[in-house]
CSV table of C-alpha atoms in Angstrom, one decimal:
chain,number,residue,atom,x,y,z
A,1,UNK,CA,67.0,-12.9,-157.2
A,2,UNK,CA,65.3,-15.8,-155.3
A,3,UNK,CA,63.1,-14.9,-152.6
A,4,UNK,CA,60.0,-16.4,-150.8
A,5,UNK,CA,58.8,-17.6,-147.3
A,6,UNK,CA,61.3,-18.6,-145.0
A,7,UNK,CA,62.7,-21.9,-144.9
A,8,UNK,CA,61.0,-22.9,-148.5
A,9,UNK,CA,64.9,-23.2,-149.4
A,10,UNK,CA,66.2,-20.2,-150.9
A,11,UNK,CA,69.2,-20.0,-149.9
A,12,UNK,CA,70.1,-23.6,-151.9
A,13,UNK,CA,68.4,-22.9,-154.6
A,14,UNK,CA,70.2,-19.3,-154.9
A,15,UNK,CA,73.1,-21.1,-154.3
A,16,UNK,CA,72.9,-24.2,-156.9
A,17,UNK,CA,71.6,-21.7,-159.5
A,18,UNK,CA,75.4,-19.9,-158.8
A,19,UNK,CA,76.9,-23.2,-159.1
A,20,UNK,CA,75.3,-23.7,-162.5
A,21,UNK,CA,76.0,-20.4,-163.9
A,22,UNK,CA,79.7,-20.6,-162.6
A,23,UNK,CA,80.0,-24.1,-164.4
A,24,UNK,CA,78.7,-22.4,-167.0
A,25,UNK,CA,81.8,-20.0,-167.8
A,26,UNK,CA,80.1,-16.9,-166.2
A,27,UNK,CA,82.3,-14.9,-163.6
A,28,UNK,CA,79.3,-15.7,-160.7
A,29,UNK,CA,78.6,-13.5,-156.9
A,30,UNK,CA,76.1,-14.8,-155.2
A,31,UNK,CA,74.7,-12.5,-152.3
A,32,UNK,CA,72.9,-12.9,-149.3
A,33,UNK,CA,70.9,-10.7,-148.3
A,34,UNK,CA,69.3,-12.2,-145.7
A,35,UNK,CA,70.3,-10.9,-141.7
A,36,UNK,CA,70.2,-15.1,-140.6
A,37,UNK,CA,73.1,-15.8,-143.0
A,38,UNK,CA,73.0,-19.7,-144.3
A,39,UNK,CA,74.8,-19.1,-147.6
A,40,UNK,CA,77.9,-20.4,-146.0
A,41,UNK,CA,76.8,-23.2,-144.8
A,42,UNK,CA,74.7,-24.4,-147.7
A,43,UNK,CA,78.3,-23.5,-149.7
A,44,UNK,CA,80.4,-25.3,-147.4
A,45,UNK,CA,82.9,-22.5,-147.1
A,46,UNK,CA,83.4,-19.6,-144.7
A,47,UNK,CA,81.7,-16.5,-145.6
A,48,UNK,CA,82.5,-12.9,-144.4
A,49,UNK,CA,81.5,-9.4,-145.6
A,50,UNK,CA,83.4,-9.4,-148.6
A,51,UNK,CA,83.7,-11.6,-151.7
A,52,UNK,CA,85.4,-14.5,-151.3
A,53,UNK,CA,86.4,-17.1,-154.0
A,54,UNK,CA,84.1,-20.5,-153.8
A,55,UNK,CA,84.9,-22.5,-157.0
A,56,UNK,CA,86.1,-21.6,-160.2
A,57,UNK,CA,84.4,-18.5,-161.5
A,58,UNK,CA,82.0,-18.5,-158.6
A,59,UNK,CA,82.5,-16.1,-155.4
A,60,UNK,CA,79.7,-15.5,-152.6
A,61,UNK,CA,79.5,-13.0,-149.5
A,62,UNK,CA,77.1,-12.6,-146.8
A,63,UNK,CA,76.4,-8.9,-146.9
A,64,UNK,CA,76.9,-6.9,-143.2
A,65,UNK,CA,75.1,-4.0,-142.5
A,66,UNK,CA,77.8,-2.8,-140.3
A,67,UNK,CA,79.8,-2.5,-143.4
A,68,UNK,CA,77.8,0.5,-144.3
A,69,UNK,CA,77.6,2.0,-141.1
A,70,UNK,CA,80.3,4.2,-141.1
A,71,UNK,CA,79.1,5.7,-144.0
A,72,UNK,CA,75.7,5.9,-143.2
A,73,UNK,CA,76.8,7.7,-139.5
A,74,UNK,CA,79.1,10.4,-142.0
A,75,UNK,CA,76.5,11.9,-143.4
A,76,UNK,CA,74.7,11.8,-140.6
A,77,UNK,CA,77.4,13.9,-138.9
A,78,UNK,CA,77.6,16.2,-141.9
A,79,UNK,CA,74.0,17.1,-141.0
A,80,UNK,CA,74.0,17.6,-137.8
A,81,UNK,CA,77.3,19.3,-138.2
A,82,UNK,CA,75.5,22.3,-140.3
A,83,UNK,CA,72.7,22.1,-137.9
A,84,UNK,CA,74.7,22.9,-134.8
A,85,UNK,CA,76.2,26.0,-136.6
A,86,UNK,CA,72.9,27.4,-136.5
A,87,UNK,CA,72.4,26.5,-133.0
A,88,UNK,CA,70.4,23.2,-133.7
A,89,UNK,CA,71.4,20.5,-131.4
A,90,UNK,CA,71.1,17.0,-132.5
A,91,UNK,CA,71.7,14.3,-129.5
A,92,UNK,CA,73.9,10.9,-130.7
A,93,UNK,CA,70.6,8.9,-130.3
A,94,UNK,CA,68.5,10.8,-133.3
A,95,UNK,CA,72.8,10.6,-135.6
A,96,UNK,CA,72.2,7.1,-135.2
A,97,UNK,CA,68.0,7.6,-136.1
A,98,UNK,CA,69.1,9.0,-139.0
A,99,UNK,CA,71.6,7.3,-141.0
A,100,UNK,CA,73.2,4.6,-138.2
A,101,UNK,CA,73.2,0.8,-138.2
A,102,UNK,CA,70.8,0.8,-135.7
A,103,UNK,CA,68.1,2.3,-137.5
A,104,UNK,CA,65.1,0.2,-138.8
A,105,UNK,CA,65.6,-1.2,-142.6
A,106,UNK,CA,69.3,-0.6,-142.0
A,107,UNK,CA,69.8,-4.4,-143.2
A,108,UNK,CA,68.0,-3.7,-146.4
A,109,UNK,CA,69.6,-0.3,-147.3
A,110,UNK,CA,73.2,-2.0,-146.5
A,111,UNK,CA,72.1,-4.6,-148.8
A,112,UNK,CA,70.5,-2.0,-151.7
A,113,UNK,CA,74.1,-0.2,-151.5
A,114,UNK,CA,76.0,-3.1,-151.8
A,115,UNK,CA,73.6,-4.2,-154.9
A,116,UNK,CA,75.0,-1.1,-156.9
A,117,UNK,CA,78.5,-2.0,-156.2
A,118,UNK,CA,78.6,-6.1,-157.4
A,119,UNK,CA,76.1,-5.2,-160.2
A,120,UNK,CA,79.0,-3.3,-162.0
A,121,UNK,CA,81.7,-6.2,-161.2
A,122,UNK,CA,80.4,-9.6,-162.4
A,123,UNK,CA,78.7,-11.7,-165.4
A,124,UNK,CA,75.8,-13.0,-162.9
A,125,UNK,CA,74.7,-11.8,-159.6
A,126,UNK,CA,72.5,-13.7,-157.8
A,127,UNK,CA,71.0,-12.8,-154.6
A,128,UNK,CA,69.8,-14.6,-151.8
A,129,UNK,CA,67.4,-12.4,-150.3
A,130,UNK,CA,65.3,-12.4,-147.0
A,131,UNK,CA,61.8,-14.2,-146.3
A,132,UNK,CA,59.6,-12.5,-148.0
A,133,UNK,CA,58.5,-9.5,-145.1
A,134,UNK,CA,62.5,-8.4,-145.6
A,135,UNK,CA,62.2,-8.5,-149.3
A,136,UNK,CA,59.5,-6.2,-149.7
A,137,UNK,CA,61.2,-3.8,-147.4
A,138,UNK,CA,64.1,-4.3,-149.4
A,139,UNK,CA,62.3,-3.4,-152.9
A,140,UNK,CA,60.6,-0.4,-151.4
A,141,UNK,CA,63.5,1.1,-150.2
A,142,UNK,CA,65.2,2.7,-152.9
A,143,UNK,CA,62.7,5.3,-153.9
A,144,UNK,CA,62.1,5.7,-150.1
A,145,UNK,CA,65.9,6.1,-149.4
A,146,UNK,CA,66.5,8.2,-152.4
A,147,UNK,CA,63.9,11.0,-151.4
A,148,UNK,CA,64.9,10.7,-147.8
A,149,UNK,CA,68.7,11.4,-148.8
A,150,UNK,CA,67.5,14.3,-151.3
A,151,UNK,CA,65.4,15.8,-148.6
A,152,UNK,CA,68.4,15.7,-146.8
A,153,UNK,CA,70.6,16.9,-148.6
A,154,UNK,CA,68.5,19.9,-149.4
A,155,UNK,CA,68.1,20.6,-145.7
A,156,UNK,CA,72.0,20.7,-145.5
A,157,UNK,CA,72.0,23.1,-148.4
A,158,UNK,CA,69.4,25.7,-146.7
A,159,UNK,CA,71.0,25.2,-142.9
A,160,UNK,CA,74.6,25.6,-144.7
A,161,UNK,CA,73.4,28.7,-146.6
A,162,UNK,CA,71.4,30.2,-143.4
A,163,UNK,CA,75.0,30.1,-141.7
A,164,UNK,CA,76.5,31.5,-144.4
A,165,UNK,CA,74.3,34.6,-144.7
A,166,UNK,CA,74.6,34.7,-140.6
A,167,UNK,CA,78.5,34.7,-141.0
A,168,UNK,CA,78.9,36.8,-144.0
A,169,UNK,CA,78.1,39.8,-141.2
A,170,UNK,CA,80.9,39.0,-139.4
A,171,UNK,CA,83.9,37.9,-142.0
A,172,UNK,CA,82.6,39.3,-145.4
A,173,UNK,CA,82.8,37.5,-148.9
A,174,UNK,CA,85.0,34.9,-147.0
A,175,UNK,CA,82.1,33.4,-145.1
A,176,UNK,CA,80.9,31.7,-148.1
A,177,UNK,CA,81.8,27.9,-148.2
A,178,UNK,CA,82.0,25.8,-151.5
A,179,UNK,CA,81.0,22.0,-152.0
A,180,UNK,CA,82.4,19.4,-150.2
A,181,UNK,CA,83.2,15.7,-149.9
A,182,UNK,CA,79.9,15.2,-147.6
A,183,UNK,CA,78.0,17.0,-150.3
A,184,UNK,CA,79.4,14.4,-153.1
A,185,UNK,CA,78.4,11.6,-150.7
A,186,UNK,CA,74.9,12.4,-150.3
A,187,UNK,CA,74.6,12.8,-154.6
A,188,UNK,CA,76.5,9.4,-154.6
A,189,UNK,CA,74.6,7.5,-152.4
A,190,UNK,CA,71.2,9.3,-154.4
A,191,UNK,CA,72.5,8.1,-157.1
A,192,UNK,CA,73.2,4.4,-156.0
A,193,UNK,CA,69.8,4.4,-155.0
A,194,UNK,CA,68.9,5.1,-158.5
A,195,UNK,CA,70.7,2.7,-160.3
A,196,UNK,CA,69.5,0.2,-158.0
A,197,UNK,CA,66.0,1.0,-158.9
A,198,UNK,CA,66.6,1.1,-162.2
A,199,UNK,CA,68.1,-2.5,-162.3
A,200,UNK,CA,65.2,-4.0,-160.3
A,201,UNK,CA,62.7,-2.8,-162.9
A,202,UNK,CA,64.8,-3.8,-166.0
A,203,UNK,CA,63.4,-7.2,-167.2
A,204,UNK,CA,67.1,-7.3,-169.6
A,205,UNK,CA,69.2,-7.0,-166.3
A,206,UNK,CA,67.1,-8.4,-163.4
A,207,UNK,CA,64.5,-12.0,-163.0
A,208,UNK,CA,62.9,-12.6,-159.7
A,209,UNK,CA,62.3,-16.4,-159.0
A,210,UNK,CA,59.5,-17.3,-156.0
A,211,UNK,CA,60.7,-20.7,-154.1
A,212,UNK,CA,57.8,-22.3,-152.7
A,213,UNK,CA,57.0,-25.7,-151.4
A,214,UNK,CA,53.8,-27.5,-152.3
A,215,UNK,CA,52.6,-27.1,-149.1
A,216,UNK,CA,49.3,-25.6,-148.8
A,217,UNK,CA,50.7,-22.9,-146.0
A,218,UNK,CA,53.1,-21.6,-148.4
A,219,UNK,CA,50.8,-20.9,-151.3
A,220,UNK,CA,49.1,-17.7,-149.9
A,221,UNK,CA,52.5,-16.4,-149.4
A,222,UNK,CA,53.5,-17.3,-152.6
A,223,UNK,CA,50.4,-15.1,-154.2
A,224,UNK,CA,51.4,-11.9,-152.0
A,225,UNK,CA,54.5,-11.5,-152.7
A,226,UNK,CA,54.0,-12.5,-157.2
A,227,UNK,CA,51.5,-9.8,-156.6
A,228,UNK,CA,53.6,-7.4,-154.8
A,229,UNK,CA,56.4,-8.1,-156.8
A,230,UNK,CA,54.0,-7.3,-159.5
A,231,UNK,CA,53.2,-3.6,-158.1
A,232,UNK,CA,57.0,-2.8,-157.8
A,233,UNK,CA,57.3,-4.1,-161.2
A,234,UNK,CA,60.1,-6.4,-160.5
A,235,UNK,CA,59.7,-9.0,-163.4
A,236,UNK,CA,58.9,-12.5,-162.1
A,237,UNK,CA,60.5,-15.0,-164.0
A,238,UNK,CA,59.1,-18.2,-162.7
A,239,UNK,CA,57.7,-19.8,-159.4
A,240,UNK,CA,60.4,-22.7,-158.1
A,241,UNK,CA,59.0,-25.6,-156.7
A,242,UNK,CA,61.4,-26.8,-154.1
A,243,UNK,CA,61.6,-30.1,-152.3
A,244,UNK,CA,59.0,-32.2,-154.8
A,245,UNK,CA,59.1,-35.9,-154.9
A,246,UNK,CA,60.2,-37.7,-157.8
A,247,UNK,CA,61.2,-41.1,-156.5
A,248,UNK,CA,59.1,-42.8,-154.2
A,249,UNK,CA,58.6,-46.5,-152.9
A,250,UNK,CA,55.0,-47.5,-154.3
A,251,UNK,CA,54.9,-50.0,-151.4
A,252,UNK,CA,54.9,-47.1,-149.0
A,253,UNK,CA,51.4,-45.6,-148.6
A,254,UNK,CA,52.4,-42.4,-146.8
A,255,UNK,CA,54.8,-41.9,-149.2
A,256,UNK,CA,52.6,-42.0,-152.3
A,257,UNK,CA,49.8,-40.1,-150.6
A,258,UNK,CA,52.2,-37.2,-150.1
A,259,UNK,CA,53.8,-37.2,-153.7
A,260,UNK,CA,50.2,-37.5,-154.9
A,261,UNK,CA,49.0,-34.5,-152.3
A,262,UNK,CA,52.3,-32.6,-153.9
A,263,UNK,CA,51.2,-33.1,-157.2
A,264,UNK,CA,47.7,-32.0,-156.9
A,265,UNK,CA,49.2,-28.8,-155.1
A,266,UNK,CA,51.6,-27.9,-158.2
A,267,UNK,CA,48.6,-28.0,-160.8
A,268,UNK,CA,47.1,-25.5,-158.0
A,269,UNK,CA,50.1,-23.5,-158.8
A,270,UNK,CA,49.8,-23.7,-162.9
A,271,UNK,CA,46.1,-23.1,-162.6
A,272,UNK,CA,46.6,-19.9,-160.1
A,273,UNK,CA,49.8,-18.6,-161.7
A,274,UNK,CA,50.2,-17.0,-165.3
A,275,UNK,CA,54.2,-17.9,-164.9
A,276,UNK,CA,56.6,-21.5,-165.6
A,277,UNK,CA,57.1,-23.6,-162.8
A,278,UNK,CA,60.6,-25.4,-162.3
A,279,UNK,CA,60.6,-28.5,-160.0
A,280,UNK,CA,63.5,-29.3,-157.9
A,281,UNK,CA,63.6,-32.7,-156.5
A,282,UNK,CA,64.0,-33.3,-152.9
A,283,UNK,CA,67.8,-33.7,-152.0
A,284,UNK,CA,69.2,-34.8,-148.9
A,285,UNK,CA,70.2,-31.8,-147.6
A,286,UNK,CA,72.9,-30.5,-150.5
A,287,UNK,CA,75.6,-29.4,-149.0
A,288,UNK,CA,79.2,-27.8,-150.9
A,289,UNK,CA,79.3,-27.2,-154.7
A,290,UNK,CA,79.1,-30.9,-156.0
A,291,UNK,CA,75.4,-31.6,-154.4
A,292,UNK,CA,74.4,-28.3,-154.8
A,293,UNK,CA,75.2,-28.9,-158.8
A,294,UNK,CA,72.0,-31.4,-159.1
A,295,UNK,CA,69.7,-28.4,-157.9
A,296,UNK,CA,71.5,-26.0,-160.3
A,297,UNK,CA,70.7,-28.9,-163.0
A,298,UNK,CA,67.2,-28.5,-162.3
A,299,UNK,CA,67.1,-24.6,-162.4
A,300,UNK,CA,69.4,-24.6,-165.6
A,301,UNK,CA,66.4,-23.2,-168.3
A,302,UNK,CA,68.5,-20.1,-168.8
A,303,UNK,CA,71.9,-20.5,-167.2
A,304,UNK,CA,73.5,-21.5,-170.8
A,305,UNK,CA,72.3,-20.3,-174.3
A,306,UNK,CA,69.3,-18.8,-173.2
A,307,UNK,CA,70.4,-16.3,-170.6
A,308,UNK,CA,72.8,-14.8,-173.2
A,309,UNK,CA,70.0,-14.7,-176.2
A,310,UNK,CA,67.4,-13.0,-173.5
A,311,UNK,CA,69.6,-10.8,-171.7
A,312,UNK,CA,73.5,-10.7,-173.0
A,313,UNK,CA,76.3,-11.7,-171.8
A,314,UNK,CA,77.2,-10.1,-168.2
A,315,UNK,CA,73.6,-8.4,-168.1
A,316,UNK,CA,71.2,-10.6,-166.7
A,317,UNK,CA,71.2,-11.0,-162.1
């Protein structure tokens, strides 16, 4: 997972890491998770809501939360449905409160659901996620979402069994109605939520890397969201320092005072930071899979050998 403050370049880095791993042999999804889509356009290629094929073993899709809705809105339904045989009404506006794309977070739990789904299917997944206000939303959601869906479901189950005592005084034994499919999807999507959880936590399955410029702006975000990453324990792999300077004219003043300025920023970082930093150089705005391959050559410390000795083949995201 790369994340960070927006516009550090997340998106290209997520994207040249893909690159690599895909060069690498490893059937590769990269995600975006983020609601302003740029994967595409960093890629070169045109993205919709479902995988499409890149380059070779690599695939990417820009997640869309309407994708979700439909499912979201069913259980919803379900809900209200047992409510209404009880003689609770529940207007469209609070369906859609509930469970419908229109809801707050809706982005993030579209994008948690679709996380269990690629996490079974691929070698590598690598997400883009959201600047970093989205992101947090998006690692506290599945415990929220999981008790929210339990509570939910438990509600169903006393409503349900409230109309069934009401109607066993009318029809008998026959009143009495078993599971169904609604009941399933509630227990699936608590246990997506779950799994998703699960993965986040798992330093063998999951590595969060923190893009950052060295700009002195961006370092107080930075600390936030190592340390909030921290509390959710989501293991932090390493902080990515995007955009340094490597080649610069000496004759040019400016230019040397802001690789110097840069410099003095990243041992800032190592000093703060108990955690590797990569460097990737400043490109000229890498764009398609051949420039993005130089900043995938600078993220590369695990994409070979490494990632299968830490975390086995297919394991790692």
């Amino acid at each position: 997972m790369f994340g960070g403050k927006g516009g550090v370049g997340k998106t290209t880095c997520a994207a040249g890491y893909a690159v690599a791993l895909a060069d690498g042999g490893h059937e590769t999804l990269v995600v975006s998770t983020d609601p302003a889509h740029s994967l595409g356009d960093v890629l070169d290629v045109e993205l919709g809501g479902e995988p499409t094929p890149v380059t070779g073993d690599l695939l990417a899709v820009e997640i869309d939360p309407a994708s979700r809705a439909d499912r979201y809105r069913a259980l919803a339904e379900a809900l209200a449905g047992d409510m209404r045989s009880v003689g609770v009404r529940v207007p469209e506006a609070d369906l859609d409160a509930l469970f419908g794309g229109s809801m707050p977070g809706a982005d993030e739990i579209a994008a948690l659901d679709l996380f269990a789904e690629y996490l079974e299917g691929y070698d590598r997944v690598v997400f883009d996620t959201a600047p970093t206000g989205h992101t947090l939303r998006l690692l506290d959601l599945p415990d929220t979402v999981g008790r929210a869906v339990e509570t939910a479901a438990s509600v169903r189950s006393q409503v349900r069994r409230a109309a069934d005592t009401a109607r066993s005084m009318v029809f008998g034994p026959a009143a009495f109605r078993g599971e169904d499919e609604a009941d399933e999807d509630f227990a699936d999507l608590a246990a997506r939520m779950e799994r998703v959880e699960a993965a986040l936590r798992d330093p063998e399955r999951t590595g969060f890397r923190v893009v950052f410029r060295p700009e002195a702006l961006v370092l107080a975000e930075t600390e936030r969201l190592v340390d909030r990453l921290r509390e959710y324990e989501v293991p932090v792999t390493d902080l990515v320092a995007n955009g340094v300077l490597t080649e610069v004219n000496e004759d040019c003043a400016r230019c040397t005072r802001q690789r110097d300025r840069q410099q003095e920023r990243l041992r800032t970082v190592r000093d703060r930071f108990d955690l590797p930093v990569t460097e990737v150089p400043e490109l000229e705005e890498p764009r398609g899979v051949e420039a993005l391959r130089a900043v995938g050559e600078a993220l590369r410390f695990e994409t070979d050998a490494d990632t299968d000795t830490a975390a086995g083949a297919g394991d790692r995201s």
